[in-house]
mmCIF file of C-alpha atoms and ligand atoms in Angstrom:
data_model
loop_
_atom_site.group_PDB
_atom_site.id
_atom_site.type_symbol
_atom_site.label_atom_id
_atom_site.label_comp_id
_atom_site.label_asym_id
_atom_site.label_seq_id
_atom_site.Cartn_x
_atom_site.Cartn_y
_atom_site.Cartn_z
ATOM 1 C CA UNK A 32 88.193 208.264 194.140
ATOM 2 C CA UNK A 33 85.904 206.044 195.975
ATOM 3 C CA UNK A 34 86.515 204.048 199.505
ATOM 4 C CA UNK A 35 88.125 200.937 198.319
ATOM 5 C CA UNK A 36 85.674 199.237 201.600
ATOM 6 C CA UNK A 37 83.554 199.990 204.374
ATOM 7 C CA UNK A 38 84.885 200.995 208.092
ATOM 8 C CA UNK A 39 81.410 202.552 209.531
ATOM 9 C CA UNK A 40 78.043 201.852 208.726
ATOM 10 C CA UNK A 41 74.870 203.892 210.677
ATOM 11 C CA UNK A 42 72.655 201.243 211.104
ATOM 12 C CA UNK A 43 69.814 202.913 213.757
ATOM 13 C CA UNK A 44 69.495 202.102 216.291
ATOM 14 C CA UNK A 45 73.500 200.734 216.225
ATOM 15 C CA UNK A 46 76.583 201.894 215.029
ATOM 16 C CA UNK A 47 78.674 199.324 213.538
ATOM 17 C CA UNK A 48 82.562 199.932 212.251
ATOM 18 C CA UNK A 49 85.771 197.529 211.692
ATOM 19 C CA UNK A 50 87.647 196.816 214.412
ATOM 20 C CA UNK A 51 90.853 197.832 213.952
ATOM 21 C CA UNK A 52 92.761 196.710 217.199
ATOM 22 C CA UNK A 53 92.498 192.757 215.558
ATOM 23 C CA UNK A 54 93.512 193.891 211.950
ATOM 24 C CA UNK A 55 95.469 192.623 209.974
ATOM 25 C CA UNK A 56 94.641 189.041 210.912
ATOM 26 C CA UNK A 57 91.205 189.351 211.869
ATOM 27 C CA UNK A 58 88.106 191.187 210.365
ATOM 28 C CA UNK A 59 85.104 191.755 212.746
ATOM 29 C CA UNK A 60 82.556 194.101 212.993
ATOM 30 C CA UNK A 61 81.536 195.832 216.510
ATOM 31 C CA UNK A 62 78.244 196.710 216.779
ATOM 32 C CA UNK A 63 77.831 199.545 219.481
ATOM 33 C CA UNK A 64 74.395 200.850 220.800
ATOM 34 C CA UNK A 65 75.563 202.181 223.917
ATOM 35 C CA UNK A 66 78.326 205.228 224.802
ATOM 36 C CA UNK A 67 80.254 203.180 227.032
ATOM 37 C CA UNK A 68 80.686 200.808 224.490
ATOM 38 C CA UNK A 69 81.605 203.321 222.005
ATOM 39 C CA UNK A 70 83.950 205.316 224.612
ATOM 40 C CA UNK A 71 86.228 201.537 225.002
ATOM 41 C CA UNK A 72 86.345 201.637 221.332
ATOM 42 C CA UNK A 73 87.398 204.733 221.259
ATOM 43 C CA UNK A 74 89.989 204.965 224.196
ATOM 44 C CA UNK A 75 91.636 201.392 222.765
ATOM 45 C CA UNK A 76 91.642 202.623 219.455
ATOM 46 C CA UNK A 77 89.019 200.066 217.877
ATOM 47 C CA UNK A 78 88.048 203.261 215.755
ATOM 48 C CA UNK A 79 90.470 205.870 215.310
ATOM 49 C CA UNK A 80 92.239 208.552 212.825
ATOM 50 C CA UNK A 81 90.797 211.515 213.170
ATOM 51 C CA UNK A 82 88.281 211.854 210.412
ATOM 52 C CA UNK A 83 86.766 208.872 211.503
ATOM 53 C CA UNK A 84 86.908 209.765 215.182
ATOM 54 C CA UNK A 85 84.538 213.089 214.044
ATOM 55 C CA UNK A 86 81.964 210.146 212.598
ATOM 56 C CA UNK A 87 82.293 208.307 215.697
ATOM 57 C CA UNK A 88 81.622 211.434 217.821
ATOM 58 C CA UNK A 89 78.075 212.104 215.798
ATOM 59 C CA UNK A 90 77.230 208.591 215.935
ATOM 60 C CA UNK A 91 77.955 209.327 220.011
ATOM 61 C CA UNK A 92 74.883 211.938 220.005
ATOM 62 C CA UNK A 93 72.786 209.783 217.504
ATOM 63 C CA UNK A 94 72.980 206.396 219.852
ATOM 64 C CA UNK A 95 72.240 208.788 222.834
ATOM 65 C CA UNK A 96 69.073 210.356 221.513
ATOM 66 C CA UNK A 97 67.993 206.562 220.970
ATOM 67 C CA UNK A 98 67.657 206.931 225.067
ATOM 68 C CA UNK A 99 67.027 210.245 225.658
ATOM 69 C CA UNK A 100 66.992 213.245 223.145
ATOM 70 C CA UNK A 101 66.122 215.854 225.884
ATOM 71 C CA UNK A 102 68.693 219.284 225.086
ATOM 72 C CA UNK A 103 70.517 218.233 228.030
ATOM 73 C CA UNK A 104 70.999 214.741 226.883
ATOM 74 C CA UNK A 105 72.235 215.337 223.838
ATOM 75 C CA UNK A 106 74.638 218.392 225.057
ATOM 76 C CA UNK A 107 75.762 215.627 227.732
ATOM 77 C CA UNK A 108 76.512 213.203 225.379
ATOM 78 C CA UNK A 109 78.304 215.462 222.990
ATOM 79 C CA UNK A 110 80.727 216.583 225.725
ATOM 80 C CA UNK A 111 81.446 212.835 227.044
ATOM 81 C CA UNK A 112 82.263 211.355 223.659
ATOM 82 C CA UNK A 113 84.069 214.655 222.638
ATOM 83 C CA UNK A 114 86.928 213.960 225.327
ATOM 84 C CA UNK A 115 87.968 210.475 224.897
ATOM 85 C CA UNK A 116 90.868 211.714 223.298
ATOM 86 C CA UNK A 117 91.886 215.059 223.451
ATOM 87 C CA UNK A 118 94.158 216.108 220.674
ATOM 88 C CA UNK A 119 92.189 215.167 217.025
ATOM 89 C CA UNK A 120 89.806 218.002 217.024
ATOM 90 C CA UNK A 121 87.290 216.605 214.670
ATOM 91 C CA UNK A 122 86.136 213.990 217.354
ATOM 92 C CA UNK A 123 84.678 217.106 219.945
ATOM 93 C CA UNK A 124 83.673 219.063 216.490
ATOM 94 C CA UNK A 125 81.993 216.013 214.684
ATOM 95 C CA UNK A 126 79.883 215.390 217.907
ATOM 96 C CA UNK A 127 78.831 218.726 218.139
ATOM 97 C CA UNK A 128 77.969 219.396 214.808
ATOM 98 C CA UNK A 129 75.482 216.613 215.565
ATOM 99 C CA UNK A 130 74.109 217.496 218.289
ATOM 100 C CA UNK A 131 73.484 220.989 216.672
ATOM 101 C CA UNK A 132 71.967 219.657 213.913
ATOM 102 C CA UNK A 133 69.714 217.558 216.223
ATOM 103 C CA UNK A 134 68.567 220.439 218.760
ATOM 104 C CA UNK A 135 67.462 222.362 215.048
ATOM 105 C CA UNK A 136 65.016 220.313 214.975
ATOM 106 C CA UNK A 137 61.234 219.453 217.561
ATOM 107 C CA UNK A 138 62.511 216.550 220.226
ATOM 108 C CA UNK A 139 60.698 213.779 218.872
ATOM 109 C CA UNK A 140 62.694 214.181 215.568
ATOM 110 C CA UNK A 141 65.955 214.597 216.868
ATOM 111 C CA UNK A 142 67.179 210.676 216.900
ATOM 112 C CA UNK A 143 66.365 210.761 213.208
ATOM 113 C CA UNK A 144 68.080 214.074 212.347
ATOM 114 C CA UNK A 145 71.181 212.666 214.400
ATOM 115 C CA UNK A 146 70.817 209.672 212.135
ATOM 116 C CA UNK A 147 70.951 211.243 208.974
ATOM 117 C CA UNK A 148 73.694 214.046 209.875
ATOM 118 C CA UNK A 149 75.865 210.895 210.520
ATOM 119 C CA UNK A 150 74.804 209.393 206.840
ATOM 120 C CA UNK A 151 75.706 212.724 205.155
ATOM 121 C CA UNK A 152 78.809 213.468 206.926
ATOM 122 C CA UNK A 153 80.360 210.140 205.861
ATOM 123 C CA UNK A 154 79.118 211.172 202.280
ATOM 124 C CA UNK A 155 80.401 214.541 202.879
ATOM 125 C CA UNK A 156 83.838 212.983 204.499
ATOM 126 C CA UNK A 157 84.378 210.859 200.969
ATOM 127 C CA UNK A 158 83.625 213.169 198.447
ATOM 128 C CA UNK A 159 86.331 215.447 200.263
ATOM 129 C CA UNK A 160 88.867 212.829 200.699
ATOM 130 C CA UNK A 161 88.504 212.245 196.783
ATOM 131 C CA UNK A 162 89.196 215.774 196.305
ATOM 132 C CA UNK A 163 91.767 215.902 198.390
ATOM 133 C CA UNK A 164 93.536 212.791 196.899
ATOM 134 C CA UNK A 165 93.465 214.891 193.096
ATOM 135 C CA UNK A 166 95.200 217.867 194.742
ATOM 136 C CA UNK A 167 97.489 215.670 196.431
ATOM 137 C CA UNK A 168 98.862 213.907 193.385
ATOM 138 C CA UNK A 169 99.202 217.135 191.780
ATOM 139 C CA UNK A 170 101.402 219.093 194.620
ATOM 140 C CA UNK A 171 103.837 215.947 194.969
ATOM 141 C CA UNK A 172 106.750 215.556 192.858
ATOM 142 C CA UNK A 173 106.731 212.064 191.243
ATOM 143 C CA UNK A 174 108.724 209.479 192.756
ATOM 144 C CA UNK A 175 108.286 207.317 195.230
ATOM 145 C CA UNK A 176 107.148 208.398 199.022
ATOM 146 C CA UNK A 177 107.702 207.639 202.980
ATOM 147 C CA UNK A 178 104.024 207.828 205.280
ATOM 148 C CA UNK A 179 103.663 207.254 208.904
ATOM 149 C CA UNK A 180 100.814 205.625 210.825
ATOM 150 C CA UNK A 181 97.661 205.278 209.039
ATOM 151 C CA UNK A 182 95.825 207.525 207.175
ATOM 152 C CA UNK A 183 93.930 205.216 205.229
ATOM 153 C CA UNK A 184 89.826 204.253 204.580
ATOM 154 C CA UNK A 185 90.556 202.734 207.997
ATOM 155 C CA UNK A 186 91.231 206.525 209.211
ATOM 156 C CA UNK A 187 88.511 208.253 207.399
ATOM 157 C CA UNK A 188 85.469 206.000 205.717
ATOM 158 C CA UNK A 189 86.527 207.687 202.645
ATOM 159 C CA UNK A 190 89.833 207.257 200.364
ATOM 160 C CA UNK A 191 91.730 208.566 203.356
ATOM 161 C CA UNK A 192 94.203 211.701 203.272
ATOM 162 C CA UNK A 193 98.155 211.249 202.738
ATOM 163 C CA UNK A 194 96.916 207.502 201.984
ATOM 164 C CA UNK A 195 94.602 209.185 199.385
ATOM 165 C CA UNK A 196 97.222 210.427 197.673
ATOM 166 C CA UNK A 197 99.602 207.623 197.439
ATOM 167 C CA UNK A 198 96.583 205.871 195.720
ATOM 168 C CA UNK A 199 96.181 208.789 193.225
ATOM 169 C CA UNK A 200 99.841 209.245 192.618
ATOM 170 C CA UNK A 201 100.151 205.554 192.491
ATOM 171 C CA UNK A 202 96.588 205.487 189.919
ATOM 172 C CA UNK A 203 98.813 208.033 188.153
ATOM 173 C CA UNK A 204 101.744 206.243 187.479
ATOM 174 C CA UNK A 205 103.836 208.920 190.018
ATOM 175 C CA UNK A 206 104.559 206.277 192.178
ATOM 176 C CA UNK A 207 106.363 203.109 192.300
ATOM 177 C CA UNK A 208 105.833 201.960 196.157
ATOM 178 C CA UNK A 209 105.142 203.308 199.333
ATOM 179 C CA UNK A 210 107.332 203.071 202.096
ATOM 180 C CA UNK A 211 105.580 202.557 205.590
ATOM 181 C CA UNK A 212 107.032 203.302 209.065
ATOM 182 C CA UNK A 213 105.826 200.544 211.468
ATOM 183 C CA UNK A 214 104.632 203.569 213.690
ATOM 184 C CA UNK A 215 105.436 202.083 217.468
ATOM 185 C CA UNK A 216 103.865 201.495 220.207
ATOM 186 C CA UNK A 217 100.523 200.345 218.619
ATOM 187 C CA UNK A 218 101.772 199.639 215.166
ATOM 188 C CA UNK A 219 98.848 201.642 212.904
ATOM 189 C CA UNK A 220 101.775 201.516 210.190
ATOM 190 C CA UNK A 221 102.359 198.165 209.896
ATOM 191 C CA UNK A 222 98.746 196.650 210.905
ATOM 192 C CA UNK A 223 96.829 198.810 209.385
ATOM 193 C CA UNK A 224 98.720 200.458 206.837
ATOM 194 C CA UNK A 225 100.515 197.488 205.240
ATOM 195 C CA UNK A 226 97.051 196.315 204.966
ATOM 196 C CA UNK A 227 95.021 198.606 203.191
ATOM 197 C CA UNK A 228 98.129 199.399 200.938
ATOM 198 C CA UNK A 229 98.345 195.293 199.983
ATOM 199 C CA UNK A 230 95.112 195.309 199.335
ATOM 200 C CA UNK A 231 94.835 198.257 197.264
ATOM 201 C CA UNK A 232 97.975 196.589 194.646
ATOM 202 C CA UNK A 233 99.885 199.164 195.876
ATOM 203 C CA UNK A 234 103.880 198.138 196.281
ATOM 204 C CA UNK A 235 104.407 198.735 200.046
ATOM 205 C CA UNK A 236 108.065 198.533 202.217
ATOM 206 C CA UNK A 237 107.483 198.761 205.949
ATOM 207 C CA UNK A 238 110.819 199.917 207.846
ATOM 208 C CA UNK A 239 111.198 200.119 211.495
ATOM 209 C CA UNK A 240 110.716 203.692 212.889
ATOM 210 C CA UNK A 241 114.538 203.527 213.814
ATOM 211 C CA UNK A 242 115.294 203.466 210.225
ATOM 212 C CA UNK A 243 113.013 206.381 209.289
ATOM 213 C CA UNK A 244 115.760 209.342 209.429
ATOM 214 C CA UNK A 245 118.360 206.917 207.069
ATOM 215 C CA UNK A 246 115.465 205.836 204.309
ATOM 216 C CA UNK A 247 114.667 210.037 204.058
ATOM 217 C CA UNK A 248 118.573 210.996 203.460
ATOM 218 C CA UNK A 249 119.161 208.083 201.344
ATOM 219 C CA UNK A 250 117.294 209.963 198.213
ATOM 220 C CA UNK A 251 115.194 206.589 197.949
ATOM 221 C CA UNK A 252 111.603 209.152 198.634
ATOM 222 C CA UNK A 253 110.957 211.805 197.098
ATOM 223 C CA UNK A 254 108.806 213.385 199.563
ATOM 224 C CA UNK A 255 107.378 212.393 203.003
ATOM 225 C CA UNK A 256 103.575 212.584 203.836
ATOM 226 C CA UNK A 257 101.697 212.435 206.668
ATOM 227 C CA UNK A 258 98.012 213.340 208.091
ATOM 228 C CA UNK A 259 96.692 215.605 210.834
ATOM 229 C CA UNK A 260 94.993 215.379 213.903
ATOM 230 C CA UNK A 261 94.650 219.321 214.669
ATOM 231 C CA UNK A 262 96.599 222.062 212.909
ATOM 232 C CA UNK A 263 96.684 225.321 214.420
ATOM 233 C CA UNK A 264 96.201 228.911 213.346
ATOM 234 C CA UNK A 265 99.541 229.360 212.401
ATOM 235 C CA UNK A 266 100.136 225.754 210.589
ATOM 236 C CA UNK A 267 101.442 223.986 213.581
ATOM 237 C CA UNK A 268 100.710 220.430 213.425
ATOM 238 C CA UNK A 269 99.554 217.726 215.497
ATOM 239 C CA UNK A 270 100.106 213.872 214.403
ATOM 240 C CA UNK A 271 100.711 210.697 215.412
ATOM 241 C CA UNK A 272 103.812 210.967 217.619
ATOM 242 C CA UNK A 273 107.305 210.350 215.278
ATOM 243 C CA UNK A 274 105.894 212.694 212.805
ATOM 244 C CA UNK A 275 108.165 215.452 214.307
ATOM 245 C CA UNK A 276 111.486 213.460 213.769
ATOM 246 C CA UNK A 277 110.584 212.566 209.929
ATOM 247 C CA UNK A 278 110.023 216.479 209.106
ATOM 248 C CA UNK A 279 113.346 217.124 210.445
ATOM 249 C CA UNK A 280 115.125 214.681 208.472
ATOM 250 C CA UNK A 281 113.517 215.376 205.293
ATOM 251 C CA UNK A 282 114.315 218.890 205.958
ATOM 252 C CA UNK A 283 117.970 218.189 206.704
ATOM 253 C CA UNK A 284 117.964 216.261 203.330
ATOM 254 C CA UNK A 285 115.724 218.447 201.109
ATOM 255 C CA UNK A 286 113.283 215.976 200.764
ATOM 256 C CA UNK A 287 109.514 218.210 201.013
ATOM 257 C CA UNK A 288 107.670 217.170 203.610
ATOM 258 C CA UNK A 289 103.570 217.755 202.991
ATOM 259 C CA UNK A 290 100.723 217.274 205.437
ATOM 260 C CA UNK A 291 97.428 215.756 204.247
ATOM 261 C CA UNK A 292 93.942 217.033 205.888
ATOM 262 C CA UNK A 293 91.109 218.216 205.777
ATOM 263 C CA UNK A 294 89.844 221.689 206.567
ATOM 264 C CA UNK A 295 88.268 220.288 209.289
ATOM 265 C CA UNK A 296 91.244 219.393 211.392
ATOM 266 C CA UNK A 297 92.138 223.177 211.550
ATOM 267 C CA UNK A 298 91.401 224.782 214.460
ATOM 268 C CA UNK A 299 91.508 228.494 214.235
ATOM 269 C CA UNK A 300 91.141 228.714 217.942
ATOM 270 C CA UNK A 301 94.797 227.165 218.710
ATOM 271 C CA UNK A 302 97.196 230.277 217.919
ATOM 272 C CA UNK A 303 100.145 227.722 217.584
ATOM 273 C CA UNK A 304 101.130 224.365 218.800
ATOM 274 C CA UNK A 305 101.883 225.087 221.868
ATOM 275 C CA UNK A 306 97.655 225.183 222.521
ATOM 276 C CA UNK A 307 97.410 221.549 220.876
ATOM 277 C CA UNK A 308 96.560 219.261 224.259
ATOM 278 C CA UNK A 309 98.669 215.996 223.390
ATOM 279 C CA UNK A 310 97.487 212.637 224.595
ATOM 280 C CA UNK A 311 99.635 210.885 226.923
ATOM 281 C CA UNK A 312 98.856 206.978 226.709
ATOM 282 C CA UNK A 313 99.493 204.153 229.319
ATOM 283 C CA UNK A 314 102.961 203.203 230.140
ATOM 284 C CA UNK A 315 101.828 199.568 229.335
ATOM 285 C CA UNK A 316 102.116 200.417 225.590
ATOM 286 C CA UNK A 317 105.523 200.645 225.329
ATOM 287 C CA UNK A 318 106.941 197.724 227.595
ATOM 288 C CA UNK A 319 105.162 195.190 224.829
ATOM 289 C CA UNK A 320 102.131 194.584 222.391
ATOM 290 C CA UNK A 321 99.299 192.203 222.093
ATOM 291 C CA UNK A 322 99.332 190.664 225.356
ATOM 292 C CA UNK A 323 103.398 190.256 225.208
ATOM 293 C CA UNK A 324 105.607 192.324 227.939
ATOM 294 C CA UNK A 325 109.267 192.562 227.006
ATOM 295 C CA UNK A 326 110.145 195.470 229.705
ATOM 296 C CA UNK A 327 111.344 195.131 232.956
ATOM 297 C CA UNK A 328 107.931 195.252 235.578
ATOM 298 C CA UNK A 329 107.383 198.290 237.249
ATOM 299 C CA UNK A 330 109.471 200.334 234.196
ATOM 300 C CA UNK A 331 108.797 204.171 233.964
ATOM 301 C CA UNK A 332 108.013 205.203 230.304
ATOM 302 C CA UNK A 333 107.267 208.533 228.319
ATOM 303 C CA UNK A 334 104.121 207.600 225.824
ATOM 304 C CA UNK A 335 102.814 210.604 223.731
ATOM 305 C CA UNK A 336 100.064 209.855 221.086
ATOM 306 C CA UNK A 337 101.115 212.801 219.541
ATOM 307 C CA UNK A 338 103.874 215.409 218.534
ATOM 308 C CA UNK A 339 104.075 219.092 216.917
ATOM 309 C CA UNK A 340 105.196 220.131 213.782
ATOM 310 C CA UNK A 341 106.672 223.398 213.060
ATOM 311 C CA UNK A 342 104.826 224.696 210.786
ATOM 312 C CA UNK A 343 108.142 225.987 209.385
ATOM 313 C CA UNK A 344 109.175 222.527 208.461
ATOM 314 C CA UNK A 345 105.817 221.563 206.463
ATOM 315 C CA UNK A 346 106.185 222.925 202.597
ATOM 316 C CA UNK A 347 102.181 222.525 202.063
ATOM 317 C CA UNK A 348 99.034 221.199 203.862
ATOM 318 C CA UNK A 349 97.274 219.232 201.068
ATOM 319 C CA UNK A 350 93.089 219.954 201.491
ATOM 320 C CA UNK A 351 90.243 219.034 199.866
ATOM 321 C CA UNK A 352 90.153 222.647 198.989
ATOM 322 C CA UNK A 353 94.044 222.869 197.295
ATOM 323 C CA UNK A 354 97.342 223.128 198.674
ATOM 324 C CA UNK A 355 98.363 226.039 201.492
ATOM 325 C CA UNK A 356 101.534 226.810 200.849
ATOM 326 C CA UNK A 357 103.735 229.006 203.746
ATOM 327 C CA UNK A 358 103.097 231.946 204.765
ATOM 328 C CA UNK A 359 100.266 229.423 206.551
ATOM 329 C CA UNK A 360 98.271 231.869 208.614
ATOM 330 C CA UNK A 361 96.679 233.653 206.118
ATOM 331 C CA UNK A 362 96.399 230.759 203.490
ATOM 332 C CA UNK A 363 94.729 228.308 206.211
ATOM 333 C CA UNK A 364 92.563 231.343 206.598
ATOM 334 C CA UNK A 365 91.722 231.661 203.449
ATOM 335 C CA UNK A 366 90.864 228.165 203.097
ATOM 336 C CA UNK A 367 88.749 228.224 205.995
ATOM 337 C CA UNK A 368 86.970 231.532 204.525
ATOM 338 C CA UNK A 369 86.360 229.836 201.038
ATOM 339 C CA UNK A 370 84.338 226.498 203.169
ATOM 340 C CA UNK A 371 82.251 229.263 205.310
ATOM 341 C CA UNK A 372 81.198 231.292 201.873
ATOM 342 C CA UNK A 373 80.499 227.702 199.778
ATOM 343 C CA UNK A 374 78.081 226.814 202.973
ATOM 344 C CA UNK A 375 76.259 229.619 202.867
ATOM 345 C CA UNK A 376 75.795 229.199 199.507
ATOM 346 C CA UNK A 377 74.440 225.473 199.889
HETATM 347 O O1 MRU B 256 96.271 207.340 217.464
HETATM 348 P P1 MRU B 256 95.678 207.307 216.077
HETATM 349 O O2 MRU B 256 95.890 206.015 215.367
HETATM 350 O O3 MRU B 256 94.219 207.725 216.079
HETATM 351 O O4 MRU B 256 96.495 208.412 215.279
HETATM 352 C C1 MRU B 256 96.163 208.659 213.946
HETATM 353 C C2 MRU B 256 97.049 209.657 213.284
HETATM 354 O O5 MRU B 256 97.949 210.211 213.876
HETATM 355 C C3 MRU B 256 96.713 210.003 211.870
HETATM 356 O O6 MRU B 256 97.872 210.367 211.168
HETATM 357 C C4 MRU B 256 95.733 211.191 211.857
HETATM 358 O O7 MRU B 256 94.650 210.956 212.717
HETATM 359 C C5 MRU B 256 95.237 211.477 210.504
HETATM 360 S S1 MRU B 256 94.168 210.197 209.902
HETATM 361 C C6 MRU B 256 93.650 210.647 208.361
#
């Protein structure tokens, strides 16, 4: 299943990717040849999903060894793009794998090699997203299905994850529509979401967050679906914040409720949730949007990017590799195993 458009493009010496803070009513390219740049279009979620954060973070190393591709520079760089924001793993592991990739190789070659890790992750990135899509449409039980936020192209360059699927189910004939939460405070459902689904032909019914738990008991999905940003050792996962409250409806109603990532948003070294550092976001976020402030000045507000969920609650983690199924420690391990033995046959 191919990337129905392009997000990111590594165009040395610049990266260039959508911006997705003007979608849906504006399409414009960024082009970014410095890591301040990139770290504002990080940080205001110009680029974003975690996939695509671990493309951003390589393209990080790549634009600094442009400047500068001493060891230290490059290690420097790695660690400043890596903790724009904490919680998706892939953004600190994406950069690194970069810069590893880069310091392999004599200095004056290094800006290249950055180059072309960043080209053949993105082809890596699609070709796993396609496979994860076909394992996806297989694991879900037909019938029509409720996502949250966006896990889209927009999210990962390639088909995207639980976005992935819907498109294969929907390819399939598995699926009818697609119902969208509008995924407050910075609206990734409805923008971005609503957008790529539209686009795709793909029957789409946005409901307000509020109206999440009622859709899931109402026997109108037959299975909810979300992405990752890190999933721990033991299956815990991390995703964009509401996520939590959706797996405990569906599990109130007996509706399955499936994660959709890729192996690398595991992160063996997080025992359990508890490890997962969540990002807490300006209070600004949630007393308006776009410019508009409907909360009293000088409110107080709670803003987590992020919540855990049990991994008790999750009835598989769709991969590009197959479904783990519960007991999850041993299966993600397992999964993680099988990637180490097919590199070291490549
Ligand atoms: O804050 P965001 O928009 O970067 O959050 C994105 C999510 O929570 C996605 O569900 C997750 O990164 C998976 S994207 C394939």
């Amino acid at each position: 299943m191919e990337p129905p458009f392009d997000v990111i493009r590594f165009e040395r010496p610049a990266l260039r990717v959508l911006d997705q803070s003007r979608l849906p009513h504006e399409e414009r390219w960024l082009e970014i040849r410095g890591l301040d740049v990139l770290e504002e279009a990080i940080r205001s979620l110009r680029v974003r999903g975690a996939p695509l954060l671990g493309l951003c973070g390589a393209a990080g190393v790549a634009i600094a060894a442009e400047a500068d591709s001493s060891e230290a520079a490059l290690r420097a760089a790695a660690e400043r793009v890596g903790r724009v924001r904490p919680t998706a793993v892939e953004l600190a592991t994406g950069a690194a794998a970069c810069r590893d990739a880069a310091l392999a190789v004599p200095e004056r070659e290094r800006a290249t090699a950055a180059w072309a890790f960043c080209a053949a992750y993105l082809r890596r990135r699609q070709a796993e997203d396609a496979a994860l899509a076909a394992h996806g449409r297989d694991a879900l039980p037909p019938g029509d299905v409720l996502t949250h936020c966006n896990t889209g192209t927009l999210a990962t360059g390639g088909a995207g994850t639980a976005l992935g699927v819907v498109r294969a189910a929907h390819a399939a004939g598995r699926l009818a529509r697609c119902y969208v939460t509008e995924t407050r405070p910075l609206l990734q459902g409805a923008r971005l979401t609503a957008w790529e689904l539209q686009r795709s032909g793909i029957p789409v019914v946005l409901l307000p967050d509020t109206a999440a738990a009622a859709l899931v008991v109402s026997g109108k999905v037959a299975a909810v679906i979300t992405g990752a940003d890190r999933i721990a050792a033991n299956g815990d996962t991390a995703n964009k914040v509401g996520t939590l409250g959706l797996a405990l409806a569906a599990a109130r109603a007996g509706v399955p409720f499936y994660i959709a990532a890729p192996t690398s948003t595991f992160d063996p070294a997080c025992a359990s949730g508890e490890e997962i550092p969540i990002e807490v976001r300006a209070a600004d976020e949630v007393g308006g949007f776009g410019g508009v402030r409907w909360a009293p000045a000088g409110i107080e507000a709670w803003n987590p990017a992020f919540d855990v969920t049990p991994a008790d609650l999750i009835a598989g983690i769709i991969t590009e590799r197959g479904t783990a199924r519960p007991p999850y420690r041993a299966a993600l391990a397992a999964l993680l195993e099988h990637d180490e033995r097919e590199a070291a046959r490549r």
